[in-house]
PDB file of C-alpha atoms in Angstrom:
ATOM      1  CA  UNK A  22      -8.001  61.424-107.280  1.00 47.00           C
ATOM      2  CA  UNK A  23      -4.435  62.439-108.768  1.00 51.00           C
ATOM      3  CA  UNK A  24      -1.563  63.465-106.657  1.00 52.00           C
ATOM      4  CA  UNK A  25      -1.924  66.896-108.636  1.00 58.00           C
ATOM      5  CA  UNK A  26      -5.703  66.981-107.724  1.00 61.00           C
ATOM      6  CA  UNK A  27      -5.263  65.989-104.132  1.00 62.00           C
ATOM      7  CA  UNK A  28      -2.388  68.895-103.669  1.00 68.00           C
ATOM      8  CA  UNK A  29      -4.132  71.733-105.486  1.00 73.00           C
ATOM      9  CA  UNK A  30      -7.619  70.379-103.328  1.00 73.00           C
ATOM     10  CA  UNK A  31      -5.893  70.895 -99.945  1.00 71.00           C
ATOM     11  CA  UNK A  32      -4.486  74.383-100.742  1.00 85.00           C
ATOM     12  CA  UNK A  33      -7.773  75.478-102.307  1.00 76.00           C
ATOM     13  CA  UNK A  34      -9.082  74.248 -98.952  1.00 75.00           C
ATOM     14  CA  UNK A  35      -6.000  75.861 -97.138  1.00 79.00           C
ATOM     15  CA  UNK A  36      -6.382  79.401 -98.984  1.00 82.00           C
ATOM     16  CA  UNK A  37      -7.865  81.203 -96.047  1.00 81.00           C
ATOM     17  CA  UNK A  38      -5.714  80.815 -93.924  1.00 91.00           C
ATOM     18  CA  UNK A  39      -2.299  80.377 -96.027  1.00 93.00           C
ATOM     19  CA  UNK A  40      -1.380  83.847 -96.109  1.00 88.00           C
ATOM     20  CA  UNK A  41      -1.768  83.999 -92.136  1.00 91.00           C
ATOM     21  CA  UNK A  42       0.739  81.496 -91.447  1.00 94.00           C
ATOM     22  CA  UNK A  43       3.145  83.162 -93.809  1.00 94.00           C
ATOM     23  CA  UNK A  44       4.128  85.542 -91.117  1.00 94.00           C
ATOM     24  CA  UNK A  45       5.275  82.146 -89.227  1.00 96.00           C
ATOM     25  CA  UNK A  46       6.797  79.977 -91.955  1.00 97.00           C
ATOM     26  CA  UNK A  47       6.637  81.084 -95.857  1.00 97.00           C
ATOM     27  CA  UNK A  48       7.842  84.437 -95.694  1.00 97.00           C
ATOM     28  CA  UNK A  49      10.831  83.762 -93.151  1.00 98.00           C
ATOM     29  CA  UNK A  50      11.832  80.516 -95.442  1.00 98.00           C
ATOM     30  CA  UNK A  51      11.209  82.315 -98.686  1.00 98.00           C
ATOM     31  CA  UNK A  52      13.356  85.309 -97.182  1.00 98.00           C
ATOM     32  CA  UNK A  53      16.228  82.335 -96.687  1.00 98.00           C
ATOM     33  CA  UNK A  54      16.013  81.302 -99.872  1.00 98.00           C
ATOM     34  CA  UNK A  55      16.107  84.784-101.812  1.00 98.00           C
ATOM     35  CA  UNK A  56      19.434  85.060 -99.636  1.00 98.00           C
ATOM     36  CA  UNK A  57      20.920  81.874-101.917  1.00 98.00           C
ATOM     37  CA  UNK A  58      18.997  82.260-105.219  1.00 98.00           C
ATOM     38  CA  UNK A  59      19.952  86.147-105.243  1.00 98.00           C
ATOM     39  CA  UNK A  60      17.286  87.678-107.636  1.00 98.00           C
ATOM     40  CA  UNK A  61      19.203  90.842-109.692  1.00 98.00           C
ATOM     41  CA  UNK A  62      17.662  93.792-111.532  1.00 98.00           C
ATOM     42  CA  UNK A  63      16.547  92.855-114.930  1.00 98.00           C
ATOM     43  CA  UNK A  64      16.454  89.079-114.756  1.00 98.00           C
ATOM     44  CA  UNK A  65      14.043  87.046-116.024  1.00 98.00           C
ATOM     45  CA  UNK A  66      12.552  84.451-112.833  1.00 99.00           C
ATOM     46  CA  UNK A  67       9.972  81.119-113.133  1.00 99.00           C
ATOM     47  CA  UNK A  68       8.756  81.856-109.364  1.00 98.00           C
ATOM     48  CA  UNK A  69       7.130  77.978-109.537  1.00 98.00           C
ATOM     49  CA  UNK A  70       4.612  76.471-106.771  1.00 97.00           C
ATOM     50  CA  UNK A  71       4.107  80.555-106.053  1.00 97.00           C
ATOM     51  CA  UNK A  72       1.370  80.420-103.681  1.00 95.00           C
ATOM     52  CA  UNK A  73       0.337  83.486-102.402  1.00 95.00           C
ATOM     53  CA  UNK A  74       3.847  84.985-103.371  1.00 97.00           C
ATOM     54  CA  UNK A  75       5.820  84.576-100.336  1.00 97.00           C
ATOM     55  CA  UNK A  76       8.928  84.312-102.458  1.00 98.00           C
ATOM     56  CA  UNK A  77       7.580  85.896-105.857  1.00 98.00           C
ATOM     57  CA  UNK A  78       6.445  89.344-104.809  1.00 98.00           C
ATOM     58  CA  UNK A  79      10.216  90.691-103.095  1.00 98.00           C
ATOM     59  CA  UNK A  80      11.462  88.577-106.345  1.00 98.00           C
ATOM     60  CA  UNK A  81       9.551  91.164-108.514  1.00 98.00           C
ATOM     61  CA  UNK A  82      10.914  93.889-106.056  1.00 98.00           C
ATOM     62  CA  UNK A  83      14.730  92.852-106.772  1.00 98.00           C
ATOM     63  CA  UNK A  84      14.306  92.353-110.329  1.00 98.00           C
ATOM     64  CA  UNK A  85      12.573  95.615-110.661  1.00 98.00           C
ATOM     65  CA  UNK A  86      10.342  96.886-113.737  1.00 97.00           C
ATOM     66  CA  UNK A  87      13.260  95.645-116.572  1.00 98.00           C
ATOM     67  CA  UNK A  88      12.821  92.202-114.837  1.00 98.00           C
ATOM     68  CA  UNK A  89      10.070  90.028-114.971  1.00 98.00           C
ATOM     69  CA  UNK A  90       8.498  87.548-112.226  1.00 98.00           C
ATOM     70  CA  UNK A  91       6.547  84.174-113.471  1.00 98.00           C
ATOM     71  CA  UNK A  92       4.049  83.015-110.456  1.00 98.00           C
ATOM     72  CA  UNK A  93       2.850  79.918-111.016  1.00 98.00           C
ATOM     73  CA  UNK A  94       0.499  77.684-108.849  1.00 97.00           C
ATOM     74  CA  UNK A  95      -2.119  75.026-109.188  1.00 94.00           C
ATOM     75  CA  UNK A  96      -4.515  76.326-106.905  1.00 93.00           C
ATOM     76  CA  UNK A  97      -6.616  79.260-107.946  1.00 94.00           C
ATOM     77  CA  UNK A  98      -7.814  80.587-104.538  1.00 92.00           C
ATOM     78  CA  UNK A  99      -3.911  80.974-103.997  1.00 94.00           C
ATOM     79  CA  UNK A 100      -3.234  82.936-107.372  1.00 96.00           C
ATOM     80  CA  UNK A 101      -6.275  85.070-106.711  1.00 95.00           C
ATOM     81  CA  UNK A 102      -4.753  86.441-103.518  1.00 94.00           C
ATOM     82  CA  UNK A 103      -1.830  86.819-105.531  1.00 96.00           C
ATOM     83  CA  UNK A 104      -3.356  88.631-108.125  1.00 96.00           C
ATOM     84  CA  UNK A 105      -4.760  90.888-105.616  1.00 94.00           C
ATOM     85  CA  UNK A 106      -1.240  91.681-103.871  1.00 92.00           C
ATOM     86  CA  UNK A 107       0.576  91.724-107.271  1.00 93.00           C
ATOM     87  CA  UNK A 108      -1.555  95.234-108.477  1.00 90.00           C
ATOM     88  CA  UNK A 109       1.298  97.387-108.233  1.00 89.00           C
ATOM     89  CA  UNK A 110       4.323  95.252-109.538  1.00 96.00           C
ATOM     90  CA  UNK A 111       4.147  95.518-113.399  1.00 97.00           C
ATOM     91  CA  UNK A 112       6.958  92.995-113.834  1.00 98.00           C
ATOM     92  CA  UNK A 113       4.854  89.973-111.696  1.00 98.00           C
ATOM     93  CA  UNK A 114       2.491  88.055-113.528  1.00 98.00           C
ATOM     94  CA  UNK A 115       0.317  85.106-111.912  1.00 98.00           C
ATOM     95  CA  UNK A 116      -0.747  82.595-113.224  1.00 97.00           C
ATOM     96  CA  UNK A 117      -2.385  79.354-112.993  1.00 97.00           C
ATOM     97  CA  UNK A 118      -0.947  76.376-113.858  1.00 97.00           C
ATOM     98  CA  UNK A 119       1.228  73.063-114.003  1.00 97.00           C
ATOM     99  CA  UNK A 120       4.810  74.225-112.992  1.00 98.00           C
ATOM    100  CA  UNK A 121       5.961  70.588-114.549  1.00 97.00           C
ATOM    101  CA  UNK A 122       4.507  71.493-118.093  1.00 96.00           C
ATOM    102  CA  UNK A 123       5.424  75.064-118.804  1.00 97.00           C
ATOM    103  CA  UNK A 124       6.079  76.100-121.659  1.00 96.00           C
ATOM    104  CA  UNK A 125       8.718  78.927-121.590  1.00 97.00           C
ATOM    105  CA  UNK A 126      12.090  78.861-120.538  1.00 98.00           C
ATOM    106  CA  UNK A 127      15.490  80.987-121.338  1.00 98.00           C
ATOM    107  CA  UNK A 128      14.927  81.967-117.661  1.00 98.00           C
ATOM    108  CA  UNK A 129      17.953  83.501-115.215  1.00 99.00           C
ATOM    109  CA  UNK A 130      16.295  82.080-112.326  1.00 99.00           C
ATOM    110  CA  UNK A 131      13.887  78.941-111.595  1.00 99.00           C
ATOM    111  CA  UNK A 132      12.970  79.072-108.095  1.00 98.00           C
ATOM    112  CA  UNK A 133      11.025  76.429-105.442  1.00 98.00           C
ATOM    113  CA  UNK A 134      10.382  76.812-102.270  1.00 98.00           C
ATOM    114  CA  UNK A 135       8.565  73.671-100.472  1.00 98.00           C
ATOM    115  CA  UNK A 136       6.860  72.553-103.787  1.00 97.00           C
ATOM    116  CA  UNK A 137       9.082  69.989-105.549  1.00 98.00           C
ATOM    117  CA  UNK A 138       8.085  66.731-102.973  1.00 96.00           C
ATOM    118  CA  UNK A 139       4.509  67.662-104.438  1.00 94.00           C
ATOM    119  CA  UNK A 140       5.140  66.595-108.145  1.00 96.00           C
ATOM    120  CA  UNK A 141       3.928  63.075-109.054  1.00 94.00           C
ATOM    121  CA  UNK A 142       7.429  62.628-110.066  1.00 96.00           C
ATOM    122  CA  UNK A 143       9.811  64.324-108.371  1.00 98.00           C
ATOM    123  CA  UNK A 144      12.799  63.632-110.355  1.00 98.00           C
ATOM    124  CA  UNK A 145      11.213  64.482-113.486  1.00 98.00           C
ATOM    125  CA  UNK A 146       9.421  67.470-112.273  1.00 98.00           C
ATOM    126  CA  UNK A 147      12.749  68.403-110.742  1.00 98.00           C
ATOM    127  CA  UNK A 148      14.526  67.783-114.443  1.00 98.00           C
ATOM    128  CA  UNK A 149      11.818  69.606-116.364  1.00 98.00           C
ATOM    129  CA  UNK A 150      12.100  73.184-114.085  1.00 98.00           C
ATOM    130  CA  UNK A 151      15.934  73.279-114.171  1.00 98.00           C
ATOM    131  CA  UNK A 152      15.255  72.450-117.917  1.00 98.00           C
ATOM    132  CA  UNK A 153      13.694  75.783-118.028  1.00 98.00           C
ATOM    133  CA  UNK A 154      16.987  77.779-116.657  1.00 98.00           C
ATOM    134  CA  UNK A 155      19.236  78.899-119.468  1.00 98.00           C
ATOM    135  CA  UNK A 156      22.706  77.539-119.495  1.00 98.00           C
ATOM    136  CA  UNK A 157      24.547  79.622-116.765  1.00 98.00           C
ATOM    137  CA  UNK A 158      21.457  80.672-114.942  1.00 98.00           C
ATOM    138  CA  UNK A 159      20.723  79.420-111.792  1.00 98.00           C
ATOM    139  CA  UNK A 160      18.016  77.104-109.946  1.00 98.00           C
ATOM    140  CA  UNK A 161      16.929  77.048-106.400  1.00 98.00           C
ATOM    141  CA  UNK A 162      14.535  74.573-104.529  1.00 98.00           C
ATOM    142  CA  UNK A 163      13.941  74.627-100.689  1.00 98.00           C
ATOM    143  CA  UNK A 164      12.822  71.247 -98.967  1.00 98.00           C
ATOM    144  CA  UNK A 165      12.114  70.664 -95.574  1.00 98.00           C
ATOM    145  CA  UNK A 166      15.241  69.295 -93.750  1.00 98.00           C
ATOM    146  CA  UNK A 167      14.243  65.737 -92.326  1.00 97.00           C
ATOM    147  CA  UNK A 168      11.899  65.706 -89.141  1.00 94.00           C
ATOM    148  CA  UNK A 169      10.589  69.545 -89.912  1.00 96.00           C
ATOM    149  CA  UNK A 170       6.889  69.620 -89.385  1.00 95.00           C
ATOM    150  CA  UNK A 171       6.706  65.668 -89.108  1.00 93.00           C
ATOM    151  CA  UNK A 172       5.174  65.756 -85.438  1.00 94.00           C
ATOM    152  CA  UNK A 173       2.572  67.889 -86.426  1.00 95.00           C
ATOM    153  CA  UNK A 174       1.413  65.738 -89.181  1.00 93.00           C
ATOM    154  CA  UNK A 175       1.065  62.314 -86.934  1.00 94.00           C
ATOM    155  CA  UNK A 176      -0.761  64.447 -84.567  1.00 96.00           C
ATOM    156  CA  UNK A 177      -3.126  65.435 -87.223  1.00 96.00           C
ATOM    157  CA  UNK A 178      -3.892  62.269 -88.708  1.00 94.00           C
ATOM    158  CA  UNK A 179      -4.493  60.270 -85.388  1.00 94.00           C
ATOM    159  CA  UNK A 180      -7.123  62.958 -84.602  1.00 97.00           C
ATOM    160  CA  UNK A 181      -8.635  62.745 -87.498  1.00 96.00           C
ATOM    161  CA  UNK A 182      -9.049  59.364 -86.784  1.00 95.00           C
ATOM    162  CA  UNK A 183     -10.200  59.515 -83.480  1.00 96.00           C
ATOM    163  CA  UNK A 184     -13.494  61.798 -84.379  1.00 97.00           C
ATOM    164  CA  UNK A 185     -14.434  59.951 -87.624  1.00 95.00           C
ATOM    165  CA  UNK A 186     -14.251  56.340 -86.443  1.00 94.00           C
ATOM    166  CA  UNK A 187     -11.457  55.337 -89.223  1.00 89.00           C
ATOM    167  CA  UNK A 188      -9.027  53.508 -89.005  1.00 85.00           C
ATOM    168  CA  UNK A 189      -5.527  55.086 -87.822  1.00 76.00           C
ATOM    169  CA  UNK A 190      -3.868  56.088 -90.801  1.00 74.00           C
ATOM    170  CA  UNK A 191      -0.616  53.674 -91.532  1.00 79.00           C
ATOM    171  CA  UNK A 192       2.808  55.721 -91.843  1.00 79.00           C
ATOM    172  CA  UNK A 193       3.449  57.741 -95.128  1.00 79.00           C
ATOM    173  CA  UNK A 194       4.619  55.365 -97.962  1.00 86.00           C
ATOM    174  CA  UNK A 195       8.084  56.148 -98.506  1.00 91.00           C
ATOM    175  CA  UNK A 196       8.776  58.933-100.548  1.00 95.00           C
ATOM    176  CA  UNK A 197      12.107  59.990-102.305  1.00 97.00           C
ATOM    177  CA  UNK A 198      12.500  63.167 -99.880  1.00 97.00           C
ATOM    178  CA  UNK A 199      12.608  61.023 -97.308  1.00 96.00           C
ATOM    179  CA  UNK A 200      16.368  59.904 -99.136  1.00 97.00           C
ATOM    180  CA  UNK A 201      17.365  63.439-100.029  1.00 98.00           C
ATOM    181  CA  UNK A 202      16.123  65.430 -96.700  1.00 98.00           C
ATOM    182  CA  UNK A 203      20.049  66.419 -95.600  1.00 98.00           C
ATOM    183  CA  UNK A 204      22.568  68.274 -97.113  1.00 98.00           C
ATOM    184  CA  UNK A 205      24.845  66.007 -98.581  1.00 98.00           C
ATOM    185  CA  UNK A 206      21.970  63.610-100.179  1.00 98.00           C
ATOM    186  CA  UNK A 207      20.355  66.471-101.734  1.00 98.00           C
ATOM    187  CA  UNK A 208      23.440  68.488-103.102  1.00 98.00           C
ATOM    188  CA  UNK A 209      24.213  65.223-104.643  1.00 98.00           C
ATOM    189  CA  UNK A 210      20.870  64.724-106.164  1.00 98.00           C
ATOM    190  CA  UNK A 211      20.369  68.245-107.686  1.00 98.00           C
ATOM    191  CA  UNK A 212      24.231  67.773-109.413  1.00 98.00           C
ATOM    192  CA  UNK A 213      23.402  64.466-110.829  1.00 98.00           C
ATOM    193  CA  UNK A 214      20.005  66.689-112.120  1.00 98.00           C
ATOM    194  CA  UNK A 215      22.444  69.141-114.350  1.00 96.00           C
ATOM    195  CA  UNK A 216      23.719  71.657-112.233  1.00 98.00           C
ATOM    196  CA  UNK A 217      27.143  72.543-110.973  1.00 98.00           C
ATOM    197  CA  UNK A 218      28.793  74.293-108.353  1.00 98.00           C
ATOM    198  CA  UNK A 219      25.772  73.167-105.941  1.00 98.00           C
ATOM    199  CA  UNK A 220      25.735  74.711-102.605  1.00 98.00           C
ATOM    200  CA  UNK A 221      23.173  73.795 -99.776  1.00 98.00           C
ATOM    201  CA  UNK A 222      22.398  75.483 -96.761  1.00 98.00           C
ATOM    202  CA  UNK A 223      20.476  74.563 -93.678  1.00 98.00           C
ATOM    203  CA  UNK A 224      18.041  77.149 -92.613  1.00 98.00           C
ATOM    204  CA  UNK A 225      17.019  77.039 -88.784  1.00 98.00           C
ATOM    205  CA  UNK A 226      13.783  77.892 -87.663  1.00 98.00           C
ATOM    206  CA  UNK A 227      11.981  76.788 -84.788  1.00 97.00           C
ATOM    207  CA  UNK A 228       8.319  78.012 -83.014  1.00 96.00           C
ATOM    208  CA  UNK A 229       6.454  78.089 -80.358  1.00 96.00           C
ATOM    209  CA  UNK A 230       4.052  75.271 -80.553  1.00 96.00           C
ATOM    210  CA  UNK A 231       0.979  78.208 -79.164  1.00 96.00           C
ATOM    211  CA  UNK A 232      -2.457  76.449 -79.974  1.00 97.00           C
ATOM    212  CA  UNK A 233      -2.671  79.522 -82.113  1.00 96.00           C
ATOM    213  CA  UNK A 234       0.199  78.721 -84.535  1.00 96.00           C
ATOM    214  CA  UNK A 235      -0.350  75.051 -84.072  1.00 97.00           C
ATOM    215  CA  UNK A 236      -4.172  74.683 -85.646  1.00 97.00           C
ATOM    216  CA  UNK A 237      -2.822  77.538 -88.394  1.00 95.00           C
ATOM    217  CA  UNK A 238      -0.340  74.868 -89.165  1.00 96.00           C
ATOM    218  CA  UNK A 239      -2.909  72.737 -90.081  1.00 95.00           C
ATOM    219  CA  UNK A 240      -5.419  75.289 -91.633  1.00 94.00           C
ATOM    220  CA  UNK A 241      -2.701  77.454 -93.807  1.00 93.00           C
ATOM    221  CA  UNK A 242      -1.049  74.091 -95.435  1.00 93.00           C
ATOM    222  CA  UNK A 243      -1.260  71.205 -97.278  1.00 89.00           C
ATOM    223  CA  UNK A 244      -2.766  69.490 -93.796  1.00 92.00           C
ATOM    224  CA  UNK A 245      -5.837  71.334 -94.399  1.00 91.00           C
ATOM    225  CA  UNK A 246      -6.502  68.199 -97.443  1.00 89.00           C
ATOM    226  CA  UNK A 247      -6.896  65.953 -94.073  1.00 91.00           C
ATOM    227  CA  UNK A 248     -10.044  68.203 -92.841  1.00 92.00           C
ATOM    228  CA  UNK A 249     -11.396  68.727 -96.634  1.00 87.00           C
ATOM    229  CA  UNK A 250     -14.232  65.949 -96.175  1.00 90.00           C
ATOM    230  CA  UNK A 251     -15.462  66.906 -92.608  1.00 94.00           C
ATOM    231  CA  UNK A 252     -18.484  68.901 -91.501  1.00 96.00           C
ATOM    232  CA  UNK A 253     -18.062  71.887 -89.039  1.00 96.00           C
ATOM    233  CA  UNK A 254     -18.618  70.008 -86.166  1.00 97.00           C
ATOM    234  CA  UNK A 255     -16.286  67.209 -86.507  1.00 97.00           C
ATOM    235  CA  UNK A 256     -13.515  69.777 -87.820  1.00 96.00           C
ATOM    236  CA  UNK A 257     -14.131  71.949 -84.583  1.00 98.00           C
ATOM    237  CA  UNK A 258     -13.668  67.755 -82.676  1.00 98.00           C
ATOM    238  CA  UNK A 259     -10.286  67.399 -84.698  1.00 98.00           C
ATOM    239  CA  UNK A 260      -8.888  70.532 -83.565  1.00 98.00           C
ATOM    240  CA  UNK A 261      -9.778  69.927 -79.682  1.00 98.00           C
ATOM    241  CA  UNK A 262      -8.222  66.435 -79.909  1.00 98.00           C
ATOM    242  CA  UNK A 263      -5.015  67.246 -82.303  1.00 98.00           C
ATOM    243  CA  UNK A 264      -4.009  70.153 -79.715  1.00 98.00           C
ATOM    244  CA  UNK A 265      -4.736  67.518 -76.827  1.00 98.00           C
ATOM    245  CA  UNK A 266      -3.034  65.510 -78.190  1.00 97.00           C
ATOM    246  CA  UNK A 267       0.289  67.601 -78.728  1.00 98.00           C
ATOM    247  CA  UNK A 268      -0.334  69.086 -75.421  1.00 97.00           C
ATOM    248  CA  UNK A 269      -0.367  65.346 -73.634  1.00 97.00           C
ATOM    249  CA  UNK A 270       2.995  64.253 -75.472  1.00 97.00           C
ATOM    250  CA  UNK A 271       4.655  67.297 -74.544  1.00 97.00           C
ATOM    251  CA  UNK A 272       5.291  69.008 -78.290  1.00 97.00           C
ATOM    252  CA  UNK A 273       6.112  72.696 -77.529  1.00 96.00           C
ATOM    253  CA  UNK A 274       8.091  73.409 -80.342  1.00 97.00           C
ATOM    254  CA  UNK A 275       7.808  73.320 -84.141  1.00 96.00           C
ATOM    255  CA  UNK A 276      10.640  72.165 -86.212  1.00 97.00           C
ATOM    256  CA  UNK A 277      10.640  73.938 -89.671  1.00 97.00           C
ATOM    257  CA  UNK A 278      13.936  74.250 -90.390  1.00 98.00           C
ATOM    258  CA  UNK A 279      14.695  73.321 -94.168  1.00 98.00           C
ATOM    259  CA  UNK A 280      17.237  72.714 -96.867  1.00 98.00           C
ATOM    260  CA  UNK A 281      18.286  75.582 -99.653  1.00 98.00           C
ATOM    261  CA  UNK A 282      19.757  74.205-102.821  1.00 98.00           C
ATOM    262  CA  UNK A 283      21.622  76.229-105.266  1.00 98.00           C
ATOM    263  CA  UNK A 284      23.302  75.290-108.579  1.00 98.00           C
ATOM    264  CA  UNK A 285      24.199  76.466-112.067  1.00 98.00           C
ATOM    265  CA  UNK A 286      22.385  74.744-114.998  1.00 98.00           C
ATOM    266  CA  UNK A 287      25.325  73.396-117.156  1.00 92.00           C
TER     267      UNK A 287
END
């Protein structure tokens, strides 16, 4: 399976729940970026890796009915519930779709928040957005700031692993986030990508690890891939022993705190 098909799997799989945990995490990071990437009346905006529209639908707000708002997502169940939110915003238009292969550009604004690490190449999927920013318009990608929801993940996988019999799954190849995942690193990365004047901001947010918002975590996000394969039993298994198992080592708090870059396509 391709990384593309793996990603748009999980958040098909994750749909149900996505838009609940936006209340927790998308909408307050999306919020941060807007702050930075500063959507004005009448511009033109490539909302990219939209999912339900945590950052696209106030986009469409700012840039009001002269503007116009390009959502677009791999995963259908995501762009349906879209869709269904989006009914009164003329200027919004969902779609699904490849972010790395659209065709338009001539855009004021490209905007990302947590969807660049997903591209099978970041760097070029990276390149090929800001490539769709006219010169002197602006791009904007949020990544998670290094350690943010790590804990949660290891948790995950190890009780996955318990309840199915496999085999503990090995530490997450090394990925070029893991080089760029504080300020300095990825300031210097989007510049060498064609911007200028690149700003980056750290955006604190921290939660209560409830069992509540810890097992929506893993249901409203790309973790929900992991449970993808199991029956209703063994799913109902992994959540007992994942929230044991943050419980025994103490994990009462959830790092999400991420990284907001900002930078004028040359």
């Amino acid at each position: 399976m391709s990384v593309h098909d793996r990603s748009t799997r999980a958040f098909d799989t994750a749909a149900a729940d996505f838009d609940r945990l936006g209340e927790y995490l998308w909408r307050p990071i999306a919020a941060a970026t807007l702050k930075r990437t500063a959507p004005a009346p009448g511009e033109r905006v490539f909302d990219a890796c939209c999912g339900t529209g945590a950052s696209a639908l106030p986009t469409a707000e700012r840039v009001g009915p002269a503007g116009r708002v390009d959502a677009v997502d791999l995963s259908g169940a995501l762009i349906d519930v879209l869709r269904r939110r989006a009914s009164g915003y003329s200027q919004l238009h969902p779609q699904v779709g490849d972010v790395t292969a659209w065709p338009h550009d001539g855009y004021d604004l490209v905007q990302v928040v947590l969807g660049i690490f997903f591209f099978p190449e970041m760097t070029a999927g990276t390149e090929s957005l800001i490539g769709r920013v006219r010169p002197g318009g602006r791009a904007g990608f949020t990544i998670w700031r290094r350690g943010a929801v790590e804990t949660a993940g290891k948790h995950l996988g190890a009780a996955v692993a318990a309840v199915t019999g496999a085999t503990p799954p090995p530490p997450r190849p090394p990925h070029l986030v893991d080089e760029l995942n504080q300020p300095d690193p990825f300031r210097g990365w989007l510049g060498e990508r064609g911007l200028t004047d690149v700003t980056v901001a750290e955006h604190e947010l921290r939660l209560s690890m409830t069992p509540e918002i810890a097992w929506l975590l893993v249901t409203g996000s790309g973790f929900a891939g992991a449970l993808a394969d199991l029956d209703e039993s063994q799913t109902a298994a992994v959540r007992d022993a994942y929230l044991t198992s943050l419980d025994t080592a103490g994990v009462s708090e959830l790092d999400a705190t991420t990284l907001i870059g900002v930078g004028t396509r040359r």
